[in-house]
Structures are given as C-alpha cells and as structure tokens.
Amino acid sequence: MGTTVRPYNKEEASKKEEVAEMFDNISKRYDFLNHFLSMGIDKLWRKRAIKMLRKSMPQGMKPEVILDIATGTGDFALEALKLNPKKVVGLDLSEGMLEVGREKMKKKKVDDIIEMVQGDSENLPFDDNYFDGYTVGFGVRNFENLEAGLGEMLRVLKPGGIGIVLEFSKPKRFPIKQFFGFYSRYIIPGIGKTISKDKSAYSYLPESVAAFPEGKDFESILTKVGYNVIQSRPVSGGIATIYVGQKPIEA
C-alpha cells in the first residue's frame, strides 16, 4: 500500500491513535474550516453522493438503517436524512468530534434518529448484515488498514446493500490540477494552521491525498475485498471521487 502517512509521526503512536488525536485537536473549529476551505463545495458532493445511494439501491430494498463511518460532526449523517431512514448511526474514532456532532443533532432536533457513537472503523461494533447502506466522507484515507476497514463495512452491510465512499482525488487536467495542487499544498495548511492552531493537521491533508490509491486502484481494492463496484464518479474536475460499491446478493 506504500508509505503510511500520519499526522504527527510519533514513534510510539499508531496512525489510528494519531488520527484520533488530530481530530480531537481541531474538533471545535472543524466545521468552520471544512466549509470555508472547500468554499462550500463539500456540501454539494455529499448531496450528490446521497442521490447516488438512493438510485443504487436494489429494487424493493430501502435505505432504512444507514451507517456513516468517520462521521466527524455528522454532516453526512444529516444529509442522509433526505433518504427518510428509520435510523442513522454516525461512528467516529474522535470523541471530540462526536461531542460537537451530538450538540449539532440536539439543536437540529434529530438526535432521536441520528445516534453518534465512538468506535473503530476497522473493528465495527455491529452485527453482520445489519445496515442497508453506509456512507464515508473523506475518511478511508485515514484508515490504518484500508482493506480491513473496507472489509468491516462490507460485513455489516445487508446483501445487496450499498456503500458510498466520497474521497479526495488528484485532478488530472489543466488548470484544475495546478490550482488544486497549489491550494492544497500552500493555502489549506496555512489557513488551517492559523485557525485550528494545529500545524500538522492541515499539512496531513495533501500528504494523505497524494498517498491514497484513487480511481481504478481503489476500485481494484474494493473488488479484492468482495464488493461489486457499480461506479466511480469524479466530481468538480476530479478534486474528489464518489465510489459506489454493493455487497453481493447471496443466492
């Protein structure tokens, strides 16, 4: 899988521990920075992803119970409410992010539908074949073991269930490639450091994007783990990609 990119590169800490620490550190400023640095376009990506989840569900199967992995403060979980689910579970390593998310759900009066739980994406605390669908936004590149995390998410999906992965990718065409390269390398770390006070967190972003196996490489990993890959759709000129995978329907 290549070099492991970590936020702080501590000798005695795992990537998983460092990612949790990083998100704890930036949790109070995360929502503001996330929407500010993406110029709000991340909201459009999530809307597109939820529409793709709805369209990809097998005939006769409804997305009634949904899992949002690496939920952070719950933006993807909130978007999933447009599917009219009975239950959405948002799971994250960072308790700091979850605390912000729980307050958000209470203010929006949806905490009876959206449950925010602390947990490890690579060791999910759920039964096999439990969820109709899952979403994960900008989270899989933070996994310590990508295949293990994808396998766990596949395990908890019902046969025929749909998994949606929204993740950054690397634009290939001029001028988006050059703009995104400059913006992610210089602008995001600079503003992120100033506002979040964590100099490593927003330097980790472009480094982790650069190291992530995107496009066909990621599709190959999904297939290897056991998914049927339905489609992958680059958005905004390839700044991000939405991947749609299905758990095979058992005979």
Short mmCIF file of C-alpha atoms in Angstrom, two decimals:
data_model
loop_
_atom_site.label_atom_id
_atom_site.label_comp_id
_atom_site.label_asym_id
_atom_site.label_seq_id
_atom_site.Cartn_x
_atom_site.Cartn_y
_atom_site.Cartn_z
CA MET A 1 0.00 0.00 0.00
CA GLY A 2 3.07 2.23 0.02
CA THR A 3 4.26 4.66 2.66
CA THR A 4 1.96 5.22 5.62
CA VAL A 5 1.19 8.92 6.02
CA ARG A 6 0.47 10.06 9.58
CA PRO A 7 -0.35 13.48 11.06
CA TYR A 8 2.39 13.71 13.70
CA ASN A 9 4.84 10.86 13.03
CA LYS A 10 5.28 9.94 16.67
CA GLU A 11 7.49 6.92 17.22
CA GLU A 12 5.24 5.21 19.76
CA ALA A 13 1.82 6.01 18.29
CA SER A 14 -0.13 4.23 15.57
CA LYS A 15 -1.74 6.07 12.67
CA LYS A 16 -5.12 5.33 14.24
CA GLU A 17 -4.11 6.99 17.51
CA GLU A 18 -2.65 10.00 15.72
CA VAL A 19 -5.76 10.49 13.56
CA ALA A 20 -7.98 10.42 16.66
CA GLU A 21 -5.70 12.94 18.39
CA MET A 22 -5.66 15.19 15.34
CA PHE A 23 -9.44 15.35 15.06
CA ASP A 24 -9.78 15.88 18.82
CA ASN A 25 -7.42 18.84 18.47
CA ILE A 26 -9.30 20.52 15.62
CA SER A 27 -12.87 19.48 16.53
CA LYS A 28 -14.02 22.92 17.75
CA ARG A 29 -13.00 24.59 14.50
CA TYR A 30 -13.57 21.69 12.14
CA ASP A 31 -16.98 22.63 10.72
CA PHE A 32 -15.97 26.21 10.00
CA LEU A 33 -12.66 25.24 8.42
CA ASN A 34 -14.15 22.37 6.43
CA HIS A 35 -16.76 24.52 4.72
CA PHE A 36 -14.52 27.58 4.44
CA LEU A 37 -11.56 25.79 2.87
CA SER A 38 -13.75 23.83 0.45
CA MET A 39 -15.69 27.02 -0.39
CA GLY A 40 -18.84 25.08 0.46
CA ILE A 41 -18.47 22.65 -2.41
CA ASP A 42 -18.21 19.70 0.00
CA LYS A 43 -21.94 20.14 0.69
CA LEU A 44 -22.72 19.61 -3.00
CA TRP A 45 -20.58 16.47 -3.06
CA ARG A 46 -22.49 14.96 -0.17
CA LYS A 47 -25.82 15.80 -1.80
CA ARG A 48 -24.66 14.06 -4.99
CA ALA A 49 -23.45 11.05 -3.01
CA ILE A 50 -26.77 10.61 -1.21
CA LYS A 51 -28.64 10.77 -4.52
CA MET A 52 -26.33 8.07 -5.88
CA LEU A 53 -27.01 5.91 -2.81
CA ARG A 54 -30.75 6.19 -3.38
CA LYS A 55 -30.50 5.36 -7.09
CA SER A 56 -28.17 2.41 -6.49
CA MET A 57 -30.39 0.54 -4.01
CA PRO A 58 -31.75 -2.75 -5.39
CA GLN A 59 -35.40 -2.83 -6.33
CA GLY A 60 -37.52 -3.47 -3.26
CA MET A 61 -34.77 -2.52 -0.79
CA LYS A 62 -34.97 0.78 1.08
CA PRO A 63 -32.14 2.57 2.94
CA GLU A 64 -33.89 2.43 6.31
CA VAL A 65 -30.84 1.84 8.53
CA ILE A 66 -27.70 3.72 7.49
CA LEU A 67 -24.17 3.82 8.89
CA ASP A 68 -22.00 6.92 8.47
CA ILE A 69 -18.36 5.97 9.00
CA ALA A 70 -15.81 8.61 10.08
CA THR A 71 -18.86 10.78 10.72
CA GLY A 72 -16.92 13.61 12.36
CA THR A 73 -19.52 16.16 13.40
CA GLY A 74 -22.23 14.40 11.40
CA ASP A 75 -22.66 16.37 8.17
CA PHE A 76 -23.01 13.24 6.02
CA ALA A 77 -25.38 11.68 8.57
CA LEU A 78 -27.56 14.79 8.36
CA GLU A 79 -27.59 14.65 4.57
CA ALA A 80 -28.68 11.01 4.78
CA LEU A 81 -31.94 12.14 6.41
CA LYS A 82 -33.15 13.00 2.89
CA LEU A 83 -33.50 9.24 2.38
CA ASN A 84 -36.14 9.15 5.16
CA PRO A 85 -34.32 6.44 7.15
CA LYS A 86 -35.57 4.99 10.41
CA LYS A 87 -32.10 5.17 11.92
CA VAL A 88 -28.69 6.67 11.13
CA VAL A 89 -25.62 5.72 13.15
CA GLY A 90 -22.63 8.03 12.92
CA LEU A 91 -19.38 6.42 14.05
CA ASP A 92 -16.01 8.08 14.63
CA LEU A 93 -12.73 7.50 16.45
CA SER A 94 -12.62 11.05 17.81
CA GLU A 95 -14.72 11.73 20.88
CA GLY A 96 -14.03 15.43 20.43
CA MET A 97 -15.67 15.44 17.01
CA LEU A 98 -18.59 13.38 18.30
CA GLU A 99 -19.25 15.81 21.15
CA VAL A 100 -19.62 18.65 18.64
CA GLY A 101 -21.81 16.40 16.48
CA ARG A 102 -24.12 15.42 19.33
CA GLU A 103 -24.75 19.08 20.16
CA LYS A 104 -25.49 19.72 16.48
CA MET A 105 -28.05 16.89 16.42
CA LYS A 106 -29.76 18.19 19.55
CA LYS A 107 -30.01 21.70 18.13
CA LYS A 108 -31.50 20.35 14.91
CA LYS A 109 -33.80 18.06 16.95
CA VAL A 110 -32.79 14.93 15.07
CA ASP A 111 -30.94 13.15 17.90
CA ASP A 112 -33.81 10.66 18.07
CA ILE A 113 -32.89 9.45 14.56
CA ILE A 114 -29.13 10.06 14.41
CA GLU A 115 -27.03 8.30 17.03
CA MET A 116 -23.38 9.34 17.37
CA VAL A 117 -21.11 6.56 18.69
CA GLN A 118 -17.39 6.24 19.32
CA GLY A 119 -15.80 3.30 17.56
CA ASP A 120 -13.12 1.89 15.28
CA SER A 121 -13.96 1.55 11.58
CA GLU A 122 -11.66 -1.46 11.38
CA ASN A 123 -13.48 -3.27 14.21
CA LEU A 124 -17.12 -2.25 13.99
CA PRO A 125 -19.39 -2.94 17.00
CA PHE A 126 -22.31 -4.12 14.85
CA ASP A 127 -23.78 -7.45 13.78
CA ASP A 128 -23.30 -8.91 10.32
CA ASN A 129 -25.80 -7.82 7.65
CA TYR A 130 -27.22 -5.01 9.79
CA PHE A 131 -27.21 -1.87 7.61
CA ASP A 132 -28.98 -1.18 4.33
CA GLY A 133 -26.27 1.25 3.30
CA TYR A 134 -23.28 3.20 4.50
CA THR A 135 -21.54 6.44 3.71
CA VAL A 136 -17.99 7.53 4.45
CA GLY A 137 -16.81 11.02 3.57
CA PHE A 138 -13.10 11.78 3.46
CA GLY A 139 -12.41 9.01 5.95
CA VAL A 140 -10.99 5.94 4.24
CA ARG A 141 -7.62 7.53 3.56
CA ASN A 142 -7.26 7.87 7.35
CA PHE A 143 -7.65 4.11 7.92
CA GLU A 144 -4.63 2.37 9.33
CA ASN A 145 -5.52 -0.77 7.35
CA LEU A 146 -7.63 0.17 4.33
CA GLU A 147 -8.63 -3.37 3.36
CA ALA A 148 -9.58 -4.24 6.95
CA GLY A 149 -11.81 -1.17 7.20
CA LEU A 150 -13.50 -1.80 3.86
CA GLY A 151 -13.99 -5.44 4.83
CA GLU A 152 -15.64 -4.50 8.11
CA MET A 153 -18.00 -2.12 6.35
CA LEU A 154 -18.86 -4.87 3.89
CA ARG A 155 -19.52 -7.29 6.75
CA VAL A 156 -22.16 -5.07 8.37
CA LEU A 157 -23.97 -4.38 5.07
CA LYS A 158 -27.00 -6.45 4.20
CA PRO A 159 -26.72 -8.49 0.99
CA GLY A 160 -27.48 -6.06 -1.81
CA GLY A 161 -26.67 -3.12 0.43
CA ILE A 162 -24.83 -0.10 -0.94
CA GLY A 163 -21.64 1.52 0.28
CA ILE A 164 -20.78 5.09 -0.74
CA VAL A 165 -17.21 6.35 -0.42
CA LEU A 166 -16.57 10.06 -1.00
CA GLU A 167 -12.86 10.79 -1.05
CA PHE A 168 -10.42 13.34 -2.36
CA SER A 169 -8.59 12.50 -5.56
CA LYS A 170 -5.96 14.18 -7.70
CA PRO A 171 -7.23 16.24 -10.66
CA LYS A 172 -5.52 15.35 -13.93
CA ARG A 173 -6.44 18.24 -16.24
CA PHE A 174 -5.13 21.77 -16.59
CA PRO A 175 -5.86 24.17 -14.92
CA ILE A 176 -7.67 22.35 -12.09
CA LYS A 177 -4.66 20.12 -11.46
CA GLN A 178 -2.34 23.10 -10.98
CA PHE A 179 -4.84 25.11 -8.93
CA PHE A 180 -5.69 22.23 -6.60
CA GLY A 181 -2.01 21.36 -6.17
CA PHE A 182 -1.16 24.92 -5.12
CA TYR A 183 -4.28 25.34 -2.98
CA SER A 184 -3.86 22.07 -1.08
CA ARG A 185 -0.10 22.45 -0.60
CA TYR A 186 0.04 26.08 0.49
CA ILE A 187 -3.35 27.67 1.15
CA ILE A 188 -5.05 24.90 3.16
CA PRO A 189 -2.11 24.26 5.55
CA GLY A 190 -1.58 27.99 6.05
CA ILE A 191 -5.17 28.87 6.89
CA GLY A 192 -5.69 25.61 8.80
CA LYS A 193 -2.66 26.23 10.99
CA THR A 194 -3.71 29.80 11.75
CA ILE A 195 -7.29 29.00 12.72
CA SER A 196 -7.05 25.50 14.22
CA LYS A 197 -3.68 26.05 15.95
CA ASP A 198 -2.63 22.57 14.82
CA LYS A 199 0.21 22.97 12.33
CA SER A 200 0.26 19.28 11.38
CA ALA A 201 -3.44 18.58 10.79
CA TYR A 202 -3.84 20.53 7.55
CA SER A 203 -0.41 19.57 6.23
CA TYR A 204 -1.51 15.95 6.64
CA LEU A 205 -4.44 16.53 4.25
CA PRO A 206 -2.49 16.99 0.99
CA GLU A 207 0.06 14.35 2.03
CA SER A 208 -2.65 11.76 2.68
CA VAL A 209 -4.45 12.61 -0.56
CA ALA A 210 -1.22 12.18 -2.52
CA ALA A 211 -0.62 8.74 -0.98
CA PHE A 212 -4.18 7.43 -1.41
CA PRO A 213 -4.87 4.81 -4.13
CA GLU A 214 -7.55 6.56 -6.15
CA GLY A 215 -9.66 5.74 -9.19
CA LYS A 216 -9.09 2.31 -10.72
CA ASP A 217 -6.59 1.43 -7.98
CA PHE A 218 -9.23 1.97 -5.31
CA GLU A 219 -11.85 0.13 -7.36
CA SER A 220 -9.45 -2.84 -7.50
CA ILE A 221 -9.18 -2.84 -3.72
CA LEU A 222 -12.98 -2.76 -3.36
CA THR A 223 -13.24 -5.73 -5.72
CA LYS A 224 -10.50 -7.61 -3.88
CA VAL A 225 -12.30 -7.14 -0.55
CA GLY A 226 -15.55 -8.50 -2.04
CA TYR A 227 -17.61 -5.61 -3.36
CA ASN A 228 -19.32 -5.38 -6.70
CA VAL A 229 -18.15 -1.98 -7.95
CA ILE A 230 -21.12 -0.22 -9.51
CA GLN A 231 -19.44 3.03 -10.49
CA SER A 232 -16.97 5.75 -9.57
CA ARG A 233 -17.74 9.33 -10.46
CA PRO A 234 -15.19 12.16 -10.29
CA VAL A 235 -16.72 15.46 -9.17
CA SER A 236 -15.55 19.05 -9.59
CA GLY A 237 -12.96 18.18 -12.18
CA GLY A 238 -11.56 15.28 -10.21
CA ILE A 239 -10.93 17.06 -6.90
CA ALA A 240 -12.98 14.29 -5.30
CA THR A 241 -14.50 10.98 -6.41
CA ILE A 242 -17.67 9.19 -5.33
CA TYR A 243 -17.35 5.41 -5.36
CA VAL A 244 -20.41 3.14 -5.25
CA GLY A 245 -19.97 -0.46 -4.12
CA GLN A 246 -22.53 -3.18 -3.44
CA LYS A 247 -22.45 -6.22 -1.22
CA PRO A 248 -23.21 -9.18 -3.50
CA ILE A 249 -26.74 -10.54 -3.19
CA GLU A 250 -26.43 -14.06 -1.90
CA ALA A 251 -28.27 -16.84 -3.72
#
